[in-house]
PDB file of C-alpha atoms in Angstrom:
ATOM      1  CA  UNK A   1     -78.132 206.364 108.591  1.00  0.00           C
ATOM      2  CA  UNK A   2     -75.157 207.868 106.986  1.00  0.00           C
ATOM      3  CA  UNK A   3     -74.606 205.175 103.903  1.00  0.00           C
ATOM      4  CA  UNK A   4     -76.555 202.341 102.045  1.00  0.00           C
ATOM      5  CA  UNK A   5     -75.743 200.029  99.455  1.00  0.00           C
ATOM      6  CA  UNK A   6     -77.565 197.672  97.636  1.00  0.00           C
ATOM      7  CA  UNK A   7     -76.322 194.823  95.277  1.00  0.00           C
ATOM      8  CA  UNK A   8     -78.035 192.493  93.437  1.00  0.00           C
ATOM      9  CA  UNK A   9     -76.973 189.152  91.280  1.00  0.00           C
ATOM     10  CA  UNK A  10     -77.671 185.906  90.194  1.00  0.00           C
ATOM     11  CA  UNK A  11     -77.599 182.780  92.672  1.00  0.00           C
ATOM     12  CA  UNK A  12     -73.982 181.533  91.422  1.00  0.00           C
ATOM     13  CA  UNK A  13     -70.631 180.581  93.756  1.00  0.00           C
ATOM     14  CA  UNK A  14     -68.685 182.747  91.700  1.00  0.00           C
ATOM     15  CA  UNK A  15     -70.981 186.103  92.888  1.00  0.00           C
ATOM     16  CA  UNK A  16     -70.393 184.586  96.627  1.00  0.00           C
ATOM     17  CA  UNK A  17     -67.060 186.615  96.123  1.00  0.00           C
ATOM     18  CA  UNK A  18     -68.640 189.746  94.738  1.00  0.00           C
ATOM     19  CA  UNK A  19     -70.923 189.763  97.581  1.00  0.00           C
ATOM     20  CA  UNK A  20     -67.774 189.942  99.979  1.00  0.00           C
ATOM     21  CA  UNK A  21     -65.518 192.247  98.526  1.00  0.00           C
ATOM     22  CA  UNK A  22     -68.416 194.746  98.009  1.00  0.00           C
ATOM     23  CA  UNK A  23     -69.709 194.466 101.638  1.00  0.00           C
ATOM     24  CA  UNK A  24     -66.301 194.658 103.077  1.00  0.00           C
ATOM     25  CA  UNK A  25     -65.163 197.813 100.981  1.00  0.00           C
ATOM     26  CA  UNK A  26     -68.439 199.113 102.624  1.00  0.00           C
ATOM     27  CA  UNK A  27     -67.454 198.144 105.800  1.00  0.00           C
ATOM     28  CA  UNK A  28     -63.712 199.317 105.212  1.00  0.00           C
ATOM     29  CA  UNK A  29     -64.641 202.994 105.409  1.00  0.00           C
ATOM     30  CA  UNK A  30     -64.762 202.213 109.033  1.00  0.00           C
ATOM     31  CA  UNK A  31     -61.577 201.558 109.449  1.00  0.00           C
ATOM     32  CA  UNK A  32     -62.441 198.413 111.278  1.00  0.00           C
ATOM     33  CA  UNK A  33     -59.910 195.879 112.730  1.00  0.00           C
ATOM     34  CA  UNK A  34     -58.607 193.194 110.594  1.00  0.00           C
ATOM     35  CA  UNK A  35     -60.828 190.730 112.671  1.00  0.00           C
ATOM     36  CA  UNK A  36     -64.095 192.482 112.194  1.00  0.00           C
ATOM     37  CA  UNK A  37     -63.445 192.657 108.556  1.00  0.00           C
ATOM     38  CA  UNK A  38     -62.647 188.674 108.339  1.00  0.00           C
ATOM     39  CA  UNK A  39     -65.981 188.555 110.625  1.00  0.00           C
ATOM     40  CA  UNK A  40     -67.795 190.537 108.333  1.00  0.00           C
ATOM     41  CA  UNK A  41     -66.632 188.691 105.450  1.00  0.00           C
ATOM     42  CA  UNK A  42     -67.684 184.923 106.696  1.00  0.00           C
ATOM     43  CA  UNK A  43     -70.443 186.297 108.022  1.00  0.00           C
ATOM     44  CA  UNK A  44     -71.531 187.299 104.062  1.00  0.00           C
ATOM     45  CA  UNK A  45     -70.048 184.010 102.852  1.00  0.00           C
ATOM     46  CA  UNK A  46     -72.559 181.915 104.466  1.00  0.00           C
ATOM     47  CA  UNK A  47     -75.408 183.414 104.350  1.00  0.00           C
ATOM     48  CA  UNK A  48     -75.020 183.995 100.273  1.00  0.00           C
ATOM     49  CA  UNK A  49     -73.867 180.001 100.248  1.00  0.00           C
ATOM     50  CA  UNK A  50     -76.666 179.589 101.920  1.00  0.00           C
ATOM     51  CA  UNK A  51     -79.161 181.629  99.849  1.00  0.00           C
ATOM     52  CA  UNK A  52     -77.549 179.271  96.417  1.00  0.00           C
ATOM     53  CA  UNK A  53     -77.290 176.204  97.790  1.00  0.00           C
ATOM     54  CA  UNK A  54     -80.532 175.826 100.250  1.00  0.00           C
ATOM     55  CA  UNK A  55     -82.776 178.718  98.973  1.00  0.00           C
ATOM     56  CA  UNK A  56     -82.518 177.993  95.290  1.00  0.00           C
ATOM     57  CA  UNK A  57     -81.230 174.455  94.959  1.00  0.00           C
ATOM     58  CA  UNK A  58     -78.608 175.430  92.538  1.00  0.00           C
ATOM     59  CA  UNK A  59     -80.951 177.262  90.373  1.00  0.00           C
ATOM     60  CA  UNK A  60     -78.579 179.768  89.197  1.00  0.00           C
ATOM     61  CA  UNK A  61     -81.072 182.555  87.924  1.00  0.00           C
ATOM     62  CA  UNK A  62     -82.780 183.011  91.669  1.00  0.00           C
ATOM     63  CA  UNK A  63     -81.691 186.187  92.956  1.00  0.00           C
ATOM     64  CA  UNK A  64     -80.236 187.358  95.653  1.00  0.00           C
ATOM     65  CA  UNK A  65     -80.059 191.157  96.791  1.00  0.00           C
ATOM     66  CA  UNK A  66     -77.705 192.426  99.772  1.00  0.00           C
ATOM     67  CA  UNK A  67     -78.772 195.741 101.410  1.00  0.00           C
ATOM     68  CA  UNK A  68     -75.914 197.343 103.964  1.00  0.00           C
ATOM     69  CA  UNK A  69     -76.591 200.446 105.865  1.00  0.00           C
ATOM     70  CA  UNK A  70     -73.804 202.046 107.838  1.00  0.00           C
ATOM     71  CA  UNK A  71     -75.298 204.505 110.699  1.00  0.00           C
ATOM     72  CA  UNK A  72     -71.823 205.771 112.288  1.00  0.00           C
ATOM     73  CA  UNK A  73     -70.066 202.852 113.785  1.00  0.00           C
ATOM     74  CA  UNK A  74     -72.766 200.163 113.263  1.00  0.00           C
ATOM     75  CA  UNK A  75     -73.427 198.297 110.420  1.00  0.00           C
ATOM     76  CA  UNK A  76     -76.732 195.945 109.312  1.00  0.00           C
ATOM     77  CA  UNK A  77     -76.477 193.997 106.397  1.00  0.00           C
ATOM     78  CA  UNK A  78     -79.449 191.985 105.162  1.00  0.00           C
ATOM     79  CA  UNK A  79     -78.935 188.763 102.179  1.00  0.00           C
ATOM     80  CA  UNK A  80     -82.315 188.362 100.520  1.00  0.00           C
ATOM     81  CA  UNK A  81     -83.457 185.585  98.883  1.00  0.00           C
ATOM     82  CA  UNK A  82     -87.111 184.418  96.761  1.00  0.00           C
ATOM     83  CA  UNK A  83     -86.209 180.944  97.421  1.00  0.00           C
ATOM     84  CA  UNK A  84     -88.051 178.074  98.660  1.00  0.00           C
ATOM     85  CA  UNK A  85     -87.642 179.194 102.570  1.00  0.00           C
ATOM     86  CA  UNK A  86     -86.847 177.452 105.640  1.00  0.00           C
ATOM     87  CA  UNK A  87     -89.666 175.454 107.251  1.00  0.00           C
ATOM     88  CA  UNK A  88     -87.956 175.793 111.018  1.00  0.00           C
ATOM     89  CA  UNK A  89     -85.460 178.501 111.797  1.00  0.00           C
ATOM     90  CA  UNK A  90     -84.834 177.421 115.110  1.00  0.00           C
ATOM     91  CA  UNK A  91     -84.054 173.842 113.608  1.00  0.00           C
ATOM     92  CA  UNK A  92     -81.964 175.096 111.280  1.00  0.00           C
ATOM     93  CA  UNK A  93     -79.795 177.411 113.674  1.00  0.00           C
ATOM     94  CA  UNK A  94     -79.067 174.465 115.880  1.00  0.00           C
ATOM     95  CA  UNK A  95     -75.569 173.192 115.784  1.00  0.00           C
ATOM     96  CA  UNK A  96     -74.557 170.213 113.082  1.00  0.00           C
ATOM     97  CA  UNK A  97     -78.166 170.571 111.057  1.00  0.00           C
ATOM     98  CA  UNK A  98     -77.927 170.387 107.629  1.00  0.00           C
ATOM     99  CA  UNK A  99     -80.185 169.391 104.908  1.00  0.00           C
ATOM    100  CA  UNK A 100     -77.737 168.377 102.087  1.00  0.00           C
ATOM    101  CA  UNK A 101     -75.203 166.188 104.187  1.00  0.00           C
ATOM    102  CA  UNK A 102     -75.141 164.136 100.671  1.00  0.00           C
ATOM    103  CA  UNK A 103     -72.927 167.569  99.533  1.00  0.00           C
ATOM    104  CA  UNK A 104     -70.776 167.384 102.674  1.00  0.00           C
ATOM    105  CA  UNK A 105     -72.451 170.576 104.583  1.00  0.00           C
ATOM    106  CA  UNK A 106     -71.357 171.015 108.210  1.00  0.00           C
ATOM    107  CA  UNK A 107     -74.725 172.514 109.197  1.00  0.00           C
ATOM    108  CA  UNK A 108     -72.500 175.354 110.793  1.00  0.00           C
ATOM    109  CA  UNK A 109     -73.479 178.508 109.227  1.00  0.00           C
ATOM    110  CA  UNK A 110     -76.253 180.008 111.823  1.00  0.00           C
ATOM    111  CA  UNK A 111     -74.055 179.362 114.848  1.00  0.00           C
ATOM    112  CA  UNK A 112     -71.059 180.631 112.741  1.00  0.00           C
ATOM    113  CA  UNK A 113     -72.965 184.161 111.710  1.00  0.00           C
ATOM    114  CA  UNK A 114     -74.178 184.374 115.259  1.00  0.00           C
ATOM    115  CA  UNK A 115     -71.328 184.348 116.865  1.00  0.00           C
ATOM    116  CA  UNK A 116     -69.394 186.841 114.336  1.00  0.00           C
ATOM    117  CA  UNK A 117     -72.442 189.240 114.565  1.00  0.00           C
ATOM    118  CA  UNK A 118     -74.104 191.575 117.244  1.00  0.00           C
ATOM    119  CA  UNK A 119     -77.909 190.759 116.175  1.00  0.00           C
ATOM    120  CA  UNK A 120     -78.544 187.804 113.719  1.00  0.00           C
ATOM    121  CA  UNK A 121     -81.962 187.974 112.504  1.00  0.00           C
ATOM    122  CA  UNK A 122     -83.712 185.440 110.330  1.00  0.00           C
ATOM    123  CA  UNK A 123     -87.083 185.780 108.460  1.00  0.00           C
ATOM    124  CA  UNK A 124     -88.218 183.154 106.064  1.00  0.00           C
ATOM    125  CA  UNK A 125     -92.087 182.226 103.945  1.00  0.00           C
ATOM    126  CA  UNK A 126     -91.776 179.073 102.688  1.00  0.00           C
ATOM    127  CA  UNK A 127     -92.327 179.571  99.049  1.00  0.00           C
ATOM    128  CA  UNK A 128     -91.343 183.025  98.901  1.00  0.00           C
ATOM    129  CA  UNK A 129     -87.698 183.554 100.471  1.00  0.00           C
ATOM    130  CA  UNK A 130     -85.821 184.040 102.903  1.00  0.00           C
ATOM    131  CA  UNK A 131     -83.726 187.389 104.867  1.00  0.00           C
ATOM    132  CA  UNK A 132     -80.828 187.448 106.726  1.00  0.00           C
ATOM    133  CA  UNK A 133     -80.088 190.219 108.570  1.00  0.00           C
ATOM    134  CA  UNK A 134     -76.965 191.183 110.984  1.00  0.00           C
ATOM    135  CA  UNK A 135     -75.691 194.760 112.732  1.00  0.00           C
ATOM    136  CA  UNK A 136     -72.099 194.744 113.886  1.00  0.00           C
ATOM    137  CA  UNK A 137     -70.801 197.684 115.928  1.00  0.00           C
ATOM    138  CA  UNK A 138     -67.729 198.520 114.265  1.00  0.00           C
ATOM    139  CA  UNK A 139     -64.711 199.851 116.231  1.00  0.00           C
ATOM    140  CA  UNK A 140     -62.391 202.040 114.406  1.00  0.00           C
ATOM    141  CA  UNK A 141     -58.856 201.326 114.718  1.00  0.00           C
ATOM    142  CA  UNK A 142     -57.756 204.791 114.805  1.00  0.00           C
ATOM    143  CA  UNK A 143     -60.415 204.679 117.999  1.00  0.00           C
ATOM    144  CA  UNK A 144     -58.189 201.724 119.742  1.00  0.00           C
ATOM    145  CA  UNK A 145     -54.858 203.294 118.991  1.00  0.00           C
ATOM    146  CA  UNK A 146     -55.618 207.037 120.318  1.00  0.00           C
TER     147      UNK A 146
END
């Protein structure tokens, strides 16, 4: 490991975009490509959206706490939550499952942060939370030009 961060905040939308900017200026001492970044960036989007809307309800004083690590050109970046917790991961990464349709959810996020990451790990206790964690080997663009 060469660099950490940690961030933590309450469970509201407008922190969804704190959690993004500070995880890409992370990511940005990489020098990564424009399309890692945008990666990098959904790939944080959802699983925060996730962590307000399914792990707390709404409830906007849960907490949620991202922890990135940079170890040279790989990244892991794990989205914590002490929310309710998923009953069946594998039923919730499959394609078009959602469990608030009623709030127009496209039960896309799993299969979107899978295929943006390298690894996509999910851990979840119901009652106590669930973690998110993906690595991304970043490559520099001054590696692709030279």
């Amino acid at each position: 490991m060469d660099n950490e961060m940690t961030l933590t905040f309450l469970a509201r939308s407008e922190n969804e975009g704190l959690a993004r900017m500070a995880v890409t200026s992370f990511v940005a001492q990489l020098d990564p490509t424009i399309d890692e970044l945008s990666e990098c960036k959904t790939i944080i989007s959802e699983a925060v959206s996730n962590a307000i809307i399914h792990g707390y309800a709404g409830n906007p004083n849960g907490v949620i706490t991202v922890h990135a690590v940079r170890d040279f050109d790989v990244i892991s970046v794990a989205i914590k939550d002490e929310g309710c917790g998923i009953a069946d991961i594998e039923q919730a990464k499959e394609p078009l499952f959602t469990t608030k349709s009623e709030i127009e959810r496209s039960g896309m996020g799993f299969t979107i942060m899978e295929s943006f990451s390298d690894h996509l790990q999910v851990e979840s206790v119901i009652g106590e939370g669930t973690v998110i964690t993906f690595t991304k080997q970043i490559s520099s663009v001054r590696t692709l030009v030279t």
